[in-house]
PDB file of C-alpha atoms in Angstrom:
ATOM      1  CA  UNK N   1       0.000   0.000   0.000  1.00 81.00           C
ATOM      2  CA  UNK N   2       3.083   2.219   0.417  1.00 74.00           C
ATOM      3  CA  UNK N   3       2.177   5.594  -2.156  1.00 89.00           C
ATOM      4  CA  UNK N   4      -0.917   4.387  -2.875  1.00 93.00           C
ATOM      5  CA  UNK N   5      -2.151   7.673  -0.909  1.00 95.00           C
ATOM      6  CA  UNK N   6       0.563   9.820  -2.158  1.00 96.00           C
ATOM      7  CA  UNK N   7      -0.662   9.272  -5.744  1.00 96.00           C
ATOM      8  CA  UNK N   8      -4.518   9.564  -4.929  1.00 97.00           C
ATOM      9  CA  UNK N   9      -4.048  12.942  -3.265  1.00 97.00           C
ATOM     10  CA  UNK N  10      -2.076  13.818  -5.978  1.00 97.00           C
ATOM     11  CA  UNK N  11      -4.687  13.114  -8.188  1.00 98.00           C
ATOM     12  CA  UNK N  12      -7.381  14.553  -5.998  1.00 98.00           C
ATOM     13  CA  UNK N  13      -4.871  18.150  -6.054  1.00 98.00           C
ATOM     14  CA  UNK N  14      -5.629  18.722  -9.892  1.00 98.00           C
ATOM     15  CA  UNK N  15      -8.555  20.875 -10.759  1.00 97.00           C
ATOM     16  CA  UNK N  16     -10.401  18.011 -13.039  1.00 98.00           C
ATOM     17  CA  UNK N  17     -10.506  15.627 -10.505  1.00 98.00           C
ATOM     18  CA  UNK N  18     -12.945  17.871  -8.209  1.00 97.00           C
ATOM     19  CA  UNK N  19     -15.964  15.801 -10.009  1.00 97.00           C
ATOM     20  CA  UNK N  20     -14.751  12.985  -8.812  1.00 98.00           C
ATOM     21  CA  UNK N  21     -13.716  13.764  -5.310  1.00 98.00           C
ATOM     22  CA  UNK N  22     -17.350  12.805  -4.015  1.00 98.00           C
ATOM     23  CA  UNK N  23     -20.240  10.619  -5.144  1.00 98.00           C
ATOM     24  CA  UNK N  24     -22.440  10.899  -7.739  1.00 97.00           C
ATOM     25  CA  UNK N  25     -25.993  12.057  -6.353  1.00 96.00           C
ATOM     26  CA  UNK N  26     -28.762  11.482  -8.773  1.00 95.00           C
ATOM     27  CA  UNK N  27     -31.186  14.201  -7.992  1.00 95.00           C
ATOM     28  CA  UNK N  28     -28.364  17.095  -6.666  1.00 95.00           C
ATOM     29  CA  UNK N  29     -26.266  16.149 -10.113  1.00 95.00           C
ATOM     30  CA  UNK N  30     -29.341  15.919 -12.089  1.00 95.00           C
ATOM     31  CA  UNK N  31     -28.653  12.188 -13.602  1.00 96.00           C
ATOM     32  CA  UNK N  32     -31.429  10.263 -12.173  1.00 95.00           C
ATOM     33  CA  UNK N  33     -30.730   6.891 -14.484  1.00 96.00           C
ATOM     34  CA  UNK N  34     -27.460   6.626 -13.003  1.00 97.00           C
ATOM     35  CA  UNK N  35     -28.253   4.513 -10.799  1.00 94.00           C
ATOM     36  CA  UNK N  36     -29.293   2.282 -13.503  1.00 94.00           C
ATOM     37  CA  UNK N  37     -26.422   2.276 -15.141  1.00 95.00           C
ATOM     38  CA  UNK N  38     -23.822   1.709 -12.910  1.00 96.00           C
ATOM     39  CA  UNK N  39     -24.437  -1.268 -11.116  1.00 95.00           C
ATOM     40  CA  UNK N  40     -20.943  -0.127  -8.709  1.00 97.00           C
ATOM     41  CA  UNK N  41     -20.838   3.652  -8.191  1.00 97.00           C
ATOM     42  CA  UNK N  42     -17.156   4.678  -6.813  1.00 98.00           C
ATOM     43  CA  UNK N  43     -15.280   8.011  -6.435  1.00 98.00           C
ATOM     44  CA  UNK N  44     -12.008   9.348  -5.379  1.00 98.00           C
ATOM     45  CA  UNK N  45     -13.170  10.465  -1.822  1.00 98.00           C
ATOM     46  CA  UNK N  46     -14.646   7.084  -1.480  1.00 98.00           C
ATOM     47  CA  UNK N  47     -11.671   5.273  -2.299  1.00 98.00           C
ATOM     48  CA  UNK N  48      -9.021   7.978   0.340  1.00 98.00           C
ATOM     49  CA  UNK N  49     -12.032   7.047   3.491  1.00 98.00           C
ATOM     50  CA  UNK N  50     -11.696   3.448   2.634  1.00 98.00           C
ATOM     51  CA  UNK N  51      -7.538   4.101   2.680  1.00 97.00           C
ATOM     52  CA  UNK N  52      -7.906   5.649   6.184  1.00 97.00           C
ATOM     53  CA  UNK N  53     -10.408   3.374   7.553  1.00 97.00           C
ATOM     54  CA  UNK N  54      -8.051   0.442   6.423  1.00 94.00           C
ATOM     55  CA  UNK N  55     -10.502  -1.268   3.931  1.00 96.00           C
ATOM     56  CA  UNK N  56      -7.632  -1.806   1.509  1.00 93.00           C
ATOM     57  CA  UNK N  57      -5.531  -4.700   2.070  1.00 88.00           C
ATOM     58  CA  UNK N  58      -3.445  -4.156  -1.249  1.00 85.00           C
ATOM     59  CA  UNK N  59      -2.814  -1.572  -3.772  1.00 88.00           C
ATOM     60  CA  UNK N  60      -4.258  -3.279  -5.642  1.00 86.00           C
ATOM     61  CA  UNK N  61      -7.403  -3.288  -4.323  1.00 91.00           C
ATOM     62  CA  UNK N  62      -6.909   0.538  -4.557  1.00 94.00           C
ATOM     63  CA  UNK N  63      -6.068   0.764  -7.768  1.00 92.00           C
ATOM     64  CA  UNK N  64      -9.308  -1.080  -8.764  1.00 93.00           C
ATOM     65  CA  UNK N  65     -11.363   1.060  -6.964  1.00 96.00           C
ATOM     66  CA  UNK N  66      -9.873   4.403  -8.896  1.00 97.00           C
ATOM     67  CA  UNK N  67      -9.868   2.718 -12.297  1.00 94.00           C
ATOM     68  CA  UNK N  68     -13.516   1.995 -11.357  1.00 96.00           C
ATOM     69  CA  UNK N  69     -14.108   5.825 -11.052  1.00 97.00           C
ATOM     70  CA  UNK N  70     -12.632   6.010 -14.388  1.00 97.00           C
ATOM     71  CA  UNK N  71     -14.810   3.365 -15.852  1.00 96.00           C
ATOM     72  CA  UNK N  72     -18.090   4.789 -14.586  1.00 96.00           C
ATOM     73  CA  UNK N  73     -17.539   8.079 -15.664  1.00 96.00           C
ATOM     74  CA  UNK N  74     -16.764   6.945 -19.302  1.00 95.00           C
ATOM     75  CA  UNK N  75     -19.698   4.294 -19.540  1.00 95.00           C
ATOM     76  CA  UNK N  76     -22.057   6.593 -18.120  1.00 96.00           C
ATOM     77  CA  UNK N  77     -20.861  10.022 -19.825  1.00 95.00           C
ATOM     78  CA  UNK N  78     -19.744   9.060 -23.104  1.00 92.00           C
ATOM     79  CA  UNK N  79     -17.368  10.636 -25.702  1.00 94.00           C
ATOM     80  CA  UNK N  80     -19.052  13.661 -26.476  1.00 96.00           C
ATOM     81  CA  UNK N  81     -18.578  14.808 -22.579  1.00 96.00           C
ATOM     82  CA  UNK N  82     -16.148  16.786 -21.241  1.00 97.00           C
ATOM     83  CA  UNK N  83     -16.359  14.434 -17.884  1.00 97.00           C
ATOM     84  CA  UNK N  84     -14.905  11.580 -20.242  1.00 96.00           C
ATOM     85  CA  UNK N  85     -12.412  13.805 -21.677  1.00 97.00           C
ATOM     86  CA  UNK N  86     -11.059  14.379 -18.037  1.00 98.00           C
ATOM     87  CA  UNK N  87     -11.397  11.088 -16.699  1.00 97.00           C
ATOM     88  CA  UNK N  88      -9.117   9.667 -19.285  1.00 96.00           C
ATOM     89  CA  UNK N  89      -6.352  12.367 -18.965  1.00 97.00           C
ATOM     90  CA  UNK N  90      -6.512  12.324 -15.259  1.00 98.00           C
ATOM     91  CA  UNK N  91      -6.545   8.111 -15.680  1.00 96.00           C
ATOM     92  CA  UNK N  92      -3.134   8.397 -17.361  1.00 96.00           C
ATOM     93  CA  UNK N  93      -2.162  10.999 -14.447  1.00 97.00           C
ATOM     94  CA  UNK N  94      -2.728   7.856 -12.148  1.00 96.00           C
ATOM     95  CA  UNK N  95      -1.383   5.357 -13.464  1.00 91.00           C
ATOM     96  CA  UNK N  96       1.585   6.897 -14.788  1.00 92.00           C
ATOM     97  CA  UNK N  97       1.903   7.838 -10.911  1.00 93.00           C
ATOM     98  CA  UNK N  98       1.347   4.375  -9.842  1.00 91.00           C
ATOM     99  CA  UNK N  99       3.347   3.137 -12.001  1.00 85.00           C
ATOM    100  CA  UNK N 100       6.261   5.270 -10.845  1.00 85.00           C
ATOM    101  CA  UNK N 101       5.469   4.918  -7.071  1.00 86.00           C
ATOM    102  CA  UNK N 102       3.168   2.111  -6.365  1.00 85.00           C
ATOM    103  CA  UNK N 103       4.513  -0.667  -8.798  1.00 67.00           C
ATOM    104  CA  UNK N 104       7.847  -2.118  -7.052  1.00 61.00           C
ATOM    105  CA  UNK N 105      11.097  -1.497  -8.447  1.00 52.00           C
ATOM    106  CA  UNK N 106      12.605  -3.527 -10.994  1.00 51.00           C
ATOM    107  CA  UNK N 107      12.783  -7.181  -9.804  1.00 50.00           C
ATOM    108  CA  UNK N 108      16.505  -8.246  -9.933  1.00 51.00           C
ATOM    109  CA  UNK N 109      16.080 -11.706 -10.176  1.00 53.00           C
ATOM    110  CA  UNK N 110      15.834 -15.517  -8.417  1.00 53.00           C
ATOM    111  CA  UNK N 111      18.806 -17.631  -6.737  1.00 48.00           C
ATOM    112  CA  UNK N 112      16.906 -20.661  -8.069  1.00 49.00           C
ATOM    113  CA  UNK N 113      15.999 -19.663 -11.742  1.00 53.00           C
ATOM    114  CA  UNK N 114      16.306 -22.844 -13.921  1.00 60.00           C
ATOM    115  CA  UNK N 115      14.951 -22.222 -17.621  1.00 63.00           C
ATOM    116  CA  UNK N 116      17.661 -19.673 -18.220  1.00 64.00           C
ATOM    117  CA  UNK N 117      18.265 -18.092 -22.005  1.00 69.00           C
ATOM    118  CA  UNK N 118      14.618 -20.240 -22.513  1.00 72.00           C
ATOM    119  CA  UNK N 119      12.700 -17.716 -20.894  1.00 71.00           C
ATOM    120  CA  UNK N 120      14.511 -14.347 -21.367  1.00 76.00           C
ATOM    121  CA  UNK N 121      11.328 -12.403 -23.692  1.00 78.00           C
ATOM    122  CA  UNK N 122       8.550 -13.799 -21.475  1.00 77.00           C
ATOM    123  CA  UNK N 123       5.751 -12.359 -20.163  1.00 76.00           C
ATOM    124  CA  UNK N 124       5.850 -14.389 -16.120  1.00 73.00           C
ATOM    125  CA  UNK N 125       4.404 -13.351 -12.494  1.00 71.00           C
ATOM    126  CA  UNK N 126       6.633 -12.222  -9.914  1.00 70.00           C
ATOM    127  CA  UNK N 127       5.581 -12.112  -6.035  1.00 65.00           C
ATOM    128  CA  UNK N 128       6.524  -9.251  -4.319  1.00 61.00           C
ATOM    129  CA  UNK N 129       6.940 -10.185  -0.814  1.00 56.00           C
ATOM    130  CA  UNK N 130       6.621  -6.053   0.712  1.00 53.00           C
ATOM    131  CA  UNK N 131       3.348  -5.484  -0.805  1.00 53.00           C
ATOM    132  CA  UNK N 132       2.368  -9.561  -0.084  1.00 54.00           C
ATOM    133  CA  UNK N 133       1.753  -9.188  -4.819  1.00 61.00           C
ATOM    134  CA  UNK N 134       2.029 -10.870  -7.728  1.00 68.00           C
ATOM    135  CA  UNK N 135       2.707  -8.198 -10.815  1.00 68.00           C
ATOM    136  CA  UNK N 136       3.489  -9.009 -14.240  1.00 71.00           C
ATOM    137  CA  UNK N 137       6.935  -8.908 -15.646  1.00 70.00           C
ATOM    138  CA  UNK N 138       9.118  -9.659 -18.409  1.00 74.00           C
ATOM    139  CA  UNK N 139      12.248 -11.834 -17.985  1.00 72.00           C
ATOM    140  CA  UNK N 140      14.828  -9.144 -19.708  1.00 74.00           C
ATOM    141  CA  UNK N 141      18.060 -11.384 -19.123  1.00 72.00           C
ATOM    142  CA  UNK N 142      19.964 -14.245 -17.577  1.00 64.00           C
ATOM    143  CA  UNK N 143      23.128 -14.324 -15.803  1.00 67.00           C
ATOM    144  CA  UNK N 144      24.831 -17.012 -14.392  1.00 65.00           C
ATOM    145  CA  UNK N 145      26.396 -16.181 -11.137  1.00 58.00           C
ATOM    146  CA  UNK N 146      27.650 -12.826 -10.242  1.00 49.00           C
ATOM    147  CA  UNK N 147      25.005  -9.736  -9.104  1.00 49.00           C
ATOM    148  CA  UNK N 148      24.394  -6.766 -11.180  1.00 46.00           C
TER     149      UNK N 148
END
């Protein structure tokens, strides 16, 4: 979960992401057939009370919850609204920032790696013991011996 908070508030900081700092209300926001079209409503506020309250038990958890935000707003808005417009742009914001600060550094590798030169291209899952993780990776080389 370490920057998962750092990146939300940083998200929640830029002017476009005031729409989606609190929850959609049918009647104040004047959408009353959201609630029939989005079956899991979520927003950024949401997501930083479930943070504090210690609902998350990975980042990823947290990160689904945002991209949900994300996913509402473009299913329910469409590409003719400005919402959409934002919500991608400030989608890219995020991940870009969880990629940087979320995602854990560049694996360096297993004592007990046995497919060697076989598997240097592939796409394979690598547990990441601090965030208790599997993320994807791709095996970019193989050494024998020595440390980088």
């Amino acid at each position: 979960l370490a920057g998962c908070l750092e990146v939300l508030e940083e998200v929640l900081a830029l002017p476009a992401a005031a729409p989606f700092s609190r929850p959609v209300c049918p009647i104040k926001d004047n959408v009353p057939e959201y609630a029939q079209l989005i079956d899991h409503p979520m927003d950024l506020g949401t997501v930083k009370a479930k943070y504090h309250r210690g609902a998350y038990l990975t980042a990823q958890e947290v990160r689904e919850d945002v991209v949900l935000v994300w996913k509402n707003c473009l299913v329910f808005n469409g590409p003719d609204n400005d919402l959409y417009h934002d919500a991608k742009r400030l989608a890219e914001h995020f991940d870009h920032a969880y990629a940087q600060r979320v995602r854990p550094p560049r694996h360096q590798g297993v004592a007990s790696f046995t497919h060697g030169q076989a598997c240097v291209g592939l796409r394979v899952r690598v547990y990441w013991k601090l965030d208790h993780e599997w993320y994807s990776a791709r095996v970019e080389e193989h050494r024998v011996g020595g440390k980088r």
